[in-house]
Amino acid sequence: MQNFTFHNPTRILFGQGCIADMAPEIPAGARVLITYGGGSVVRTGTLDEVRRALAGFTLLEFGGIEPNPTYETLMRAVTLARDEHIDFLLAVGGGSVIDGTKFIAAAVPFAGEPWDILARQAPVTTALPLGSVLTLPATGSEMNAGSVITRQSTQDKLFFISPLVFPRFSVLDPTKTYTLPPRHVANGVVDAFVHVMEQYLTYPVDAKVQDRFAEGLLMTLIEEGPRALAEPENYAVRANLMWTATLALNGLIGVGVPQDWSTHMLGHEITALHGLDHAQTLAIVLPAMLQVRRLAKRDKLLQYAARVWGLTEGDADQRIEAAIARTCDFFESLQVPTRLSSYGIGGEAITPLVAHLERHGMTALGERQDVGLECARQVYEQAL
Ligand code: NZQ
């Protein structure tokens, strides 16, 4: 196991009805800006529930944060927060709203052009405090320090990480996920699955707890993902899914082990250039990445095959082949296609995707930094 430091400061309020319990988590007298997306929280009543829970605070609202939140929209919220002397941000929504709110938190006190936080990885030295009410289990953003933002004008989708944007608290009420359309339920399962894989499927370092924890999360997703689609109002299923997605990317399973993240980086370019949902891009890239890098990942692929899919028959190559096929079948069974061509994207798209990776400095990815542009091209080709 590798050395590590682990600290996760986000307080979790989990369970039905716990929106009502969040007021003590916000400093008394705070001027709170509630941020939300395209209106689902208005339609479902979640926003009203939040307003009721925070009666007594000065509340302002900023809606319209889009999936794959854009710098252009978020900068309008930055202006509002500065003008209104906001001192606490509350994100109500999915990963896009939470990520966008993290950017607002860092940008409001930032001296200079806030895009530099993403494009130049300019250090974040101070940020507004934020909390979240999660409505879509997927990204783990509710309990991590990462944020992914898109600049529409240049088609750049970039991330930043800062401990200053960990949410102070996050409210996870599984009943708030009942209204999710099947597409976003499925997306959430795939996103969480791939988060685990990026931290698990590298090479062994004898990190037994992290491995078994990761395998448990994967098996829970395989079990509960289809059930969430079939039984949308099954509380136990939704609760298991919600907590699994949070644990998939709150840092715990990633400590002391090598991490990959190349699937995410190749996926971000597909969203930036072709507008696919984040999880759709992961469903396309992960199986292709495992195929192309099956030698480098051989030991962990065999472990994954045996422990997650119960594949113990046949020689090593057959077991690896079967594990990758099972992964594809799982995504497809959730109605998330795993080929670029299924989304109408052909071979002519590959050179621009690789060029975007180069422009963003994504030239040495993977757990051994050996996923260069040629390898990325092979992965995109494999995914056609
Ligand atoms: O915008 P509204 O109207 O709220 O509708 C949303 C949106 O259209 C809808 N929705 C959310 N909760 C709902 C609901 N509809 C009905 N009922 C509910 N309870 O779902 C749609 C998708 O929402 P979005 O927030 O975009 O999805 P997700 O949570 O998957 O977030 C995706 C974003 O997170 C980034 C992705 O790149 C993408 O931009 N990621 C962030 C990560 C992180 N911070 O660690 C890691 C992830 O891998 C990912 O990269």
Coordinates of C-alpha atoms and ligand atoms in Angstrom, one line a residue:
M1 CA 0.0 0.0 0.0
Q2 CA 1.2 3.5 -0.8
N3 CA 1.6 6.3 1.8
F4 CA -1.4 8.6 2.1
T5 CA -3.0 11.4 4.0
F6 CA -6.8 11.2 4.2
H7 CA -9.1 13.9 5.4
N8 CA -12.7 14.4 4.3
P9 CA -14.5 17.2 6.1
T10 CA -18.0 16.9 4.6
R11 CA -20.7 16.2 7.1
I12 CA -23.4 13.9 5.7
L13 CA -27.1 14.2 6.6
F14 CA -28.6 11.0 5.2
G15 CA -32.2 9.8 5.1
Q16 CA -35.8 10.6 4.4
G17 CA -36.8 14.0 5.6
C18 CA -33.4 15.3 6.6
I19 CA -33.6 18.5 4.5
A20 CA -35.5 19.8 7.6
D21 CA -32.4 19.2 9.7
M22 CA -29.9 21.3 7.8
A23 CA -30.4 24.8 9.2
P24 CA -27.9 24.4 12.1
E25 CA -25.2 23.5 9.5
I26 CA -25.3 27.1 8.1
P27 CA -23.8 30.0 10.1
A28 CA -26.5 32.1 11.8
G29 CA -27.3 35.3 9.9
A30 CA -25.7 34.1 6.7
R31 CA -26.8 35.5 3.4
V32 CA -27.4 32.3 1.4
L33 CA -27.4 31.9 -2.4
I34 CA -29.4 28.8 -3.4
T35 CA -28.2 27.5 -6.7
Y36 CA -30.1 25.1 -8.9
G37 CA -30.4 23.7 -12.4
G38 CA -32.9 23.7 -15.2
G39 CA -36.0 23.5 -12.9
S40 CA -36.4 19.9 -11.7
V41 CA -36.1 21.0 -8.1
V42 CA -38.9 23.5 -8.7
R43 CA -41.2 20.9 -10.3
T44 CA -40.5 18.2 -7.6
G45 CA -41.0 20.6 -4.7
T46 CA -37.4 20.1 -3.3
L47 CA -36.7 23.8 -3.7
D48 CA -39.8 24.7 -1.6
E49 CA -38.7 22.2 1.0
V50 CA -35.3 23.8 1.2
R51 CA -36.8 27.3 1.5
R52 CA -39.0 26.1 4.4
A53 CA -36.0 24.5 6.1
L54 CA -34.1 27.8 5.9
A55 CA -36.8 30.2 6.9
G56 CA -35.0 32.8 9.0
F57 CA -32.0 33.2 6.7
T58 CA -31.7 35.8 3.9
L59 CA -32.2 33.7 0.8
L60 CA -31.3 34.6 -2.8
E61 CA -31.6 32.2 -5.7
F62 CA -29.8 31.5 -8.9
G63 CA -31.3 28.9 -11.3
G64 CA -30.4 27.7 -14.8
I65 CA -27.1 25.9 -14.1
E66 CA -27.1 23.4 -17.0
P67 CA -25.8 19.8 -17.2
N68 CA -22.1 20.1 -17.9
P69 CA -22.2 23.5 -16.2
T70 CA -20.8 26.3 -18.2
Y71 CA -18.4 29.1 -17.2
E72 CA -20.6 31.5 -19.0
T73 CA -23.6 30.8 -16.8
L74 CA -21.7 30.5 -13.6
M75 CA -20.0 33.9 -14.1
R76 CA -23.4 35.5 -13.9
A77 CA -23.9 33.8 -10.5
V78 CA -20.4 35.1 -9.5
T79 CA -21.5 38.7 -10.3
L80 CA -24.7 38.2 -8.3
A81 CA -22.9 36.7 -5.3
R82 CA -20.4 39.6 -5.3
D83 CA -23.1 42.3 -5.7
E84 CA -25.3 40.8 -3.0
H85 CA -22.4 40.1 -0.5
I86 CA -23.4 36.4 -0.3
D87 CA -21.5 34.5 2.4
F88 CA -22.9 30.9 2.0
L89 CA -23.8 28.9 -1.1
L90 CA -26.3 26.1 -1.2
A91 CA -26.4 23.8 -4.2
V92 CA -29.6 22.0 -4.8
G93 CA -29.4 19.4 -7.6
G94 CA -27.1 16.9 -9.3
G95 CA -23.4 16.9 -9.9
S96 CA -23.6 19.8 -12.4
V97 CA -25.2 22.1 -9.9
I98 CA -22.8 21.1 -7.1
D99 CA -19.7 21.4 -9.4
G100 CA -20.9 24.7 -10.7
T101 CA -21.4 26.0 -7.1
K102 CA -17.9 24.9 -6.2
F103 CA -16.6 27.0 -9.1
I104 CA -18.7 30.0 -7.9
A105 CA -17.3 29.5 -4.4
A106 CA -13.8 29.7 -5.7
A107 CA -14.4 32.4 -8.2
V108 CA -16.2 35.0 -6.0
P109 CA -13.1 35.9 -4.0
F110 CA -10.6 35.2 -6.8
A111 CA -8.5 38.1 -7.8
G112 CA -8.1 37.8 -11.5
E113 CA -9.8 35.8 -14.3
P114 CA -11.5 32.8 -12.6
W115 CA -11.2 30.7 -15.7
D116 CA -7.5 30.5 -14.8
I117 CA -8.5 28.2 -11.9
L118 CA -9.3 25.6 -14.5
A119 CA -7.1 26.5 -17.5
R120 CA -3.9 27.3 -15.6
Q121 CA -4.8 25.4 -12.4
A122 CA -4.3 28.8 -10.6
P123 CA -4.3 28.1 -6.8
V124 CA -7.5 28.6 -4.9
T125 CA -6.4 30.3 -1.7
T126 CA -9.9 31.2 -0.4
A127 CA -13.5 30.2 -1.2
L128 CA -17.0 30.9 0.0
P129 CA -18.3 28.0 2.1
L130 CA -20.9 25.8 0.5
G131 CA -23.4 23.0 1.3
S132 CA -25.4 20.8 -1.0
V133 CA -28.8 19.0 -1.3
L134 CA -28.2 16.1 -3.7
T135 CA -30.9 15.0 -6.1
L136 CA -28.9 12.7 -8.4
P137 CA -26.6 10.0 -7.1
A138 CA -23.7 9.8 -9.5
T139 CA -20.7 12.1 -9.3
G140 CA -19.7 12.0 -5.6
S141 CA -19.3 15.8 -5.9
E142 CA -21.4 16.1 -2.7
M143 CA -18.5 14.7 -0.7
N144 CA -15.4 15.6 -2.7
A145 CA -13.2 18.5 -3.7
G146 CA -13.5 18.2 -7.4
S147 CA -15.4 20.3 -10.0
V148 CA -15.7 20.0 -13.8
I149 CA -16.6 23.1 -15.8
T150 CA -17.2 23.6 -19.5
R151 CA -16.3 26.8 -21.4
Q152 CA -18.9 26.9 -24.2
S153 CA -17.1 29.4 -26.4
T154 CA -14.0 27.2 -26.7
Q155 CA -15.5 23.8 -26.1
D156 CA -13.1 23.2 -23.2
K157 CA -14.2 20.8 -20.4
L158 CA -11.7 21.1 -17.5
F159 CA -11.5 20.3 -13.8
F160 CA -10.1 21.8 -10.7
I161 CA -9.6 20.3 -7.3
S162 CA -9.3 22.3 -4.1
P163 CA -9.8 21.2 -0.4
L164 CA -11.5 24.6 0.0
V165 CA -14.5 23.5 -2.0
F166 CA -15.4 20.4 -0.1
P167 CA -19.1 21.0 0.8
R168 CA -19.4 21.8 4.5
F169 CA -22.3 19.4 4.6
S170 CA -24.5 17.5 2.1
V171 CA -28.0 16.3 2.5
L172 CA -28.7 12.9 1.0
D173 CA -32.5 12.1 1.0
P174 CA -33.0 9.0 -1.2
T175 CA -36.7 10.0 -1.8
K176 CA -35.5 13.1 -3.7
T177 CA -34.2 10.7 -6.4
Y178 CA -37.6 9.1 -7.1
T179 CA -38.4 11.6 -9.8
L180 CA -35.2 11.0 -11.8
P181 CA -35.8 10.0 -15.5
P182 CA -34.5 6.5 -16.3
R183 CA -31.7 8.0 -18.4
H184 CA -30.2 9.8 -15.4
V185 CA -30.7 6.9 -13.0
A186 CA -28.7 4.7 -15.5
N187 CA -26.1 7.5 -16.0
G188 CA -25.6 7.7 -12.3
V189 CA -25.0 4.0 -12.0
V190 CA -22.5 4.0 -14.8
D191 CA -20.7 7.1 -13.5
A192 CA -20.3 5.6 -10.0
F193 CA -19.2 2.3 -11.5
V194 CA -16.5 4.0 -13.5
H195 CA -15.3 6.1 -10.6
V196 CA -14.7 2.8 -8.7
M197 CA -12.9 1.3 -11.7
E198 CA -10.6 4.3 -12.1
Q199 CA -9.3 3.7 -8.6
Y200 CA -9.5 -0.1 -8.5
L201 CA -8.5 -1.4 -11.9
T202 CA -4.9 -0.4 -12.1
Y203 CA -2.2 -2.8 -10.6
P204 CA -2.1 -4.6 -7.3
V205 CA -0.4 -2.9 -4.3
D206 CA -1.8 -5.3 -1.7
A207 CA -4.4 -2.8 -0.5
K208 CA -6.9 -5.4 0.7
V209 CA -9.5 -3.1 2.3
Q210 CA -9.5 -0.7 -0.7
D211 CA -9.9 -3.6 -3.1
R212 CA -12.7 -5.3 -1.2
F213 CA -14.4 -2.0 -0.5
A214 CA -14.3 -1.2 -4.3
E215 CA -15.5 -4.7 -5.2
G216 CA -18.4 -4.3 -2.8
L217 CA -19.4 -1.0 -4.3
L218 CA -19.3 -2.5 -7.8
M219 CA -21.4 -5.5 -6.8
T220 CA -23.9 -3.2 -5.1
L221 CA -24.2 -1.2 -8.3
I222 CA -24.7 -4.3 -10.4
E223 CA -27.4 -5.5 -8.0
E224 CA -29.2 -2.2 -7.3
G225 CA -28.8 -0.3 -10.6
P226 CA -31.4 -2.4 -12.5
R227 CA -33.7 -2.5 -9.5
A228 CA -33.7 1.3 -9.3
L229 CA -34.9 1.4 -12.9
A230 CA -37.5 -1.3 -12.3
E231 CA -38.7 0.0 -8.9
P232 CA -38.2 3.7 -8.9
E233 CA -39.8 4.2 -5.4
N234 CA -38.1 1.4 -3.6
Y235 CA -36.5 3.4 -0.7
A236 CA -34.0 0.7 0.2
V237 CA -32.7 0.4 -3.4
R238 CA -32.4 4.2 -3.7
A239 CA -30.7 4.5 -0.4
N240 CA -28.1 1.9 -1.3
L241 CA -27.5 3.5 -4.6
M242 CA -27.1 7.0 -3.2
W243 CA -24.6 6.0 -0.6
T244 CA -22.7 3.8 -3.0
A245 CA -22.3 6.7 -5.5
T246 CA -21.0 8.9 -2.7
L247 CA -18.5 6.4 -1.4
A248 CA -17.3 5.7 -5.0
L249 CA -15.7 9.1 -5.1
N250 CA -15.3 10.6 -1.6
G251 CA -11.6 9.6 -1.5
L252 CA -11.8 6.6 0.7
I253 CA -11.3 3.8 -1.8
G254 CA -8.6 5.9 -3.6
V255 CA -6.2 6.2 -0.7
G256 CA -3.0 4.3 -0.9
V257 CA -3.6 2.9 -4.3
P258 CA -2.6 3.9 -7.9
Q259 CA -5.3 5.8 -9.8
D260 CA -6.1 5.9 -13.5
W261 CA -8.6 8.6 -14.6
S262 CA -7.8 8.2 -18.3
T263 CA -11.3 7.0 -19.1
H264 CA -12.7 10.3 -17.6
M265 CA -10.2 12.5 -19.5
L266 CA -11.0 10.8 -22.9
G267 CA -14.7 11.0 -22.0
H268 CA -14.6 14.7 -21.2
E269 CA -13.4 15.5 -24.8
I270 CA -16.3 13.5 -26.2
T271 CA -18.8 15.6 -24.2
A272 CA -17.0 18.9 -25.1
L273 CA -17.0 18.2 -28.8
H274 CA -20.2 16.1 -29.2
G275 CA -22.4 17.0 -26.2
L276 CA -22.9 13.4 -24.9
D277 CA -23.9 12.9 -21.2
H278 CA -20.8 12.4 -19.0
A279 CA -21.8 8.8 -18.2
Q280 CA -22.4 7.9 -21.8
T281 CA -18.8 8.9 -22.6
L282 CA -17.6 6.7 -19.8
A283 CA -19.6 3.7 -21.0
I284 CA -18.0 4.1 -24.4
V285 CA -14.4 4.6 -23.2
L286 CA -14.0 2.2 -20.3
P287 CA -14.5 -1.1 -22.1
A288 CA -12.3 0.1 -25.0
M289 CA -9.6 1.3 -22.5
L290 CA -9.7 -2.1 -20.8
Q291 CA -9.3 -3.9 -24.1
V292 CA -6.4 -1.7 -25.3
R293 CA -4.6 -1.8 -21.9
R294 CA -5.4 -5.4 -20.9
L295 CA -1.7 -6.3 -20.6
A296 CA -0.9 -3.4 -18.3
K297 CA -4.0 -4.1 -16.2
R298 CA -3.8 -7.9 -16.4
D299 CA -3.5 -8.8 -12.7
K300 CA -6.4 -6.5 -11.7
L301 CA -8.5 -7.6 -14.6
L302 CA -8.2 -11.2 -13.5
Q303 CA -9.1 -10.2 -9.9
Y304 CA -12.1 -8.2 -11.2
A305 CA -13.3 -11.1 -13.3
A306 CA -13.2 -13.5 -10.4
R307 CA -14.4 -11.4 -7.5
V308 CA -16.9 -9.1 -9.2
W309 CA -18.3 -11.3 -11.9
G310 CA -17.5 -14.8 -10.5
L311 CA -15.5 -15.8 -13.6
T312 CA -13.2 -18.6 -12.8
E313 CA -13.5 -20.9 -15.8
G314 CA -11.2 -20.8 -18.8
D315 CA -7.7 -19.5 -19.3
A316 CA -6.6 -16.0 -18.2
D317 CA -7.3 -14.4 -21.5
Q318 CA -10.8 -15.9 -21.8
R319 CA -11.6 -14.6 -18.3
I320 CA -10.4 -11.1 -19.1
E321 CA -12.4 -11.1 -22.3
A322 CA -15.5 -12.3 -20.5
A323 CA -15.1 -9.7 -17.7
I324 CA -14.9 -6.9 -20.3
A325 CA -17.9 -8.3 -22.1
R326 CA -19.9 -8.5 -18.9
T327 CA -19.0 -4.8 -18.2
C328 CA -20.3 -3.8 -21.6
D329 CA -23.4 -5.9 -21.2
F330 CA -24.1 -4.3 -17.8
F331 CA -24.0 -0.8 -19.3
E332 CA -26.1 -1.8 -22.3
S333 CA -28.6 -3.5 -20.0
L334 CA -29.1 -0.1 -18.4
Q335 CA -29.7 1.4 -21.9
V336 CA -26.4 3.2 -21.9
P337 CA -24.8 2.3 -25.3
T338 CA -21.1 1.5 -25.3
R339 CA -20.0 2.4 -28.9
L340 CA -19.3 5.8 -30.4
S341 CA -21.3 4.7 -33.5
S342 CA -24.4 4.2 -31.4
Y343 CA -24.4 7.9 -30.8
G344 CA -23.8 8.7 -34.5
I345 CA -20.1 9.4 -34.0
G346 CA -17.8 8.0 -36.7
G347 CA -14.1 7.6 -37.3
E348 CA -13.7 11.2 -38.6
A349 CA -14.3 12.4 -35.0
I350 CA -11.1 10.8 -33.7
T351 CA -8.4 13.1 -34.9
P352 CA -10.2 16.2 -33.4
L353 CA -10.7 14.3 -30.1
V354 CA -7.0 13.5 -29.9
A355 CA -6.1 17.0 -30.8
H356 CA -8.2 18.3 -27.9
L357 CA -6.5 15.9 -25.5
E358 CA -3.2 17.4 -26.7
R359 CA -4.4 20.9 -26.3
H360 CA -5.3 20.2 -22.7
G361 CA -2.0 18.6 -21.9
M362 CA -3.6 15.1 -21.5
T363 CA -0.6 13.4 -23.0
A364 CA 0.6 11.2 -20.1
L365 CA -2.5 9.6 -18.5
G366 CA -3.1 6.4 -16.6
E367 CA -1.8 4.8 -13.5
R368 CA 1.7 4.8 -14.9
Q369 CA 1.4 8.0 -17.0
D370 CA 2.0 5.9 -20.1
V371 CA -1.4 6.6 -21.9
G372 CA -0.2 9.0 -24.5
L373 CA -1.9 10.3 -27.6
E374 CA -1.3 7.2 -29.7
C375 CA -2.8 5.0 -27.0
A376 CA -5.8 7.4 -26.7
R377 CA -6.3 7.1 -30.5
Q378 CA -6.3 3.3 -30.2
V379 CA -8.9 3.5 -27.5
Y380 CA -11.2 5.8 -29.5
E381 CA -10.8 3.5 -32.5
Q382 CA -11.6 0.4 -30.4
A383 CA -14.7 2.2 -29.2
L384 CA -16.1 2.9 -32.7
Ligands
NZQ1 O1 -31.1 20.7 -14.3 P1 -32.3 20.1 -13.7 O2 -33.6 20.6 -14.1 O3 -32.1 20.0 -12.2 O4 -32.3 18.5 -14.2 C1 -31.3 17.6 -14.1 C2 -30.4 17.5 -15.3 O5 -31.2 17.7 -16.4 C3 -31.8 16.3 -13.8 N1 -32.2 16.0 -12.4 C4 -31.3 16.0 -11.4 N2 -31.9 15.6 -10.3 C5 -33.2 15.2 -10.6 C6 -33.4 15.5 -12.0 N3 -34.5 15.3 -12.7 C7 -35.5 14.8 -12.0 N4 -35.5 14.5 -10.6 C8 -34.3 14.7 -9.9 N5 -34.2 14.4 -8.7 O6 -30.8 15.4 -14.2 C9 -30.1 16.0 -15.3 C10 -28.6 15.7 -15.2 O7 -28.1 16.4 -14.0 P2 -26.5 16.6 -13.8 O8 -26.3 17.3 -12.6 O9 -25.9 17.1 -15.1 O10 -26.0 15.1 -13.7 P3 -24.8 14.5 -12.9 O11 -25.1 14.4 -11.5 O12 -24.5 13.2 -13.6 O13 -23.6 15.5 -13.1 C11 -22.8 15.5 -14.3 C12 -21.7 16.5 -14.2 O14 -20.8 16.1 -13.1 C13 -19.5 16.1 -13.6 C14 -19.7 15.7 -15.1 O15 -18.5 15.9 -15.9 C15 -20.9 16.5 -15.5 O16 -20.5 17.8 -15.8 N6 -18.6 15.2 -12.8 C16 -18.2 15.7 -11.6 C17 -17.4 14.9 -10.8 C18 -16.9 15.4 -9.5 N7 -17.2 16.6 -9.1 O17 -16.2 14.7 -8.8 C19 -16.9 13.6 -11.2 C20 -17.8 13.0 -12.3 O18 -17.2 11.9 -13.0 C21 -18.1 14.0 -13.4 O19 -17.1 14.3 -14.2

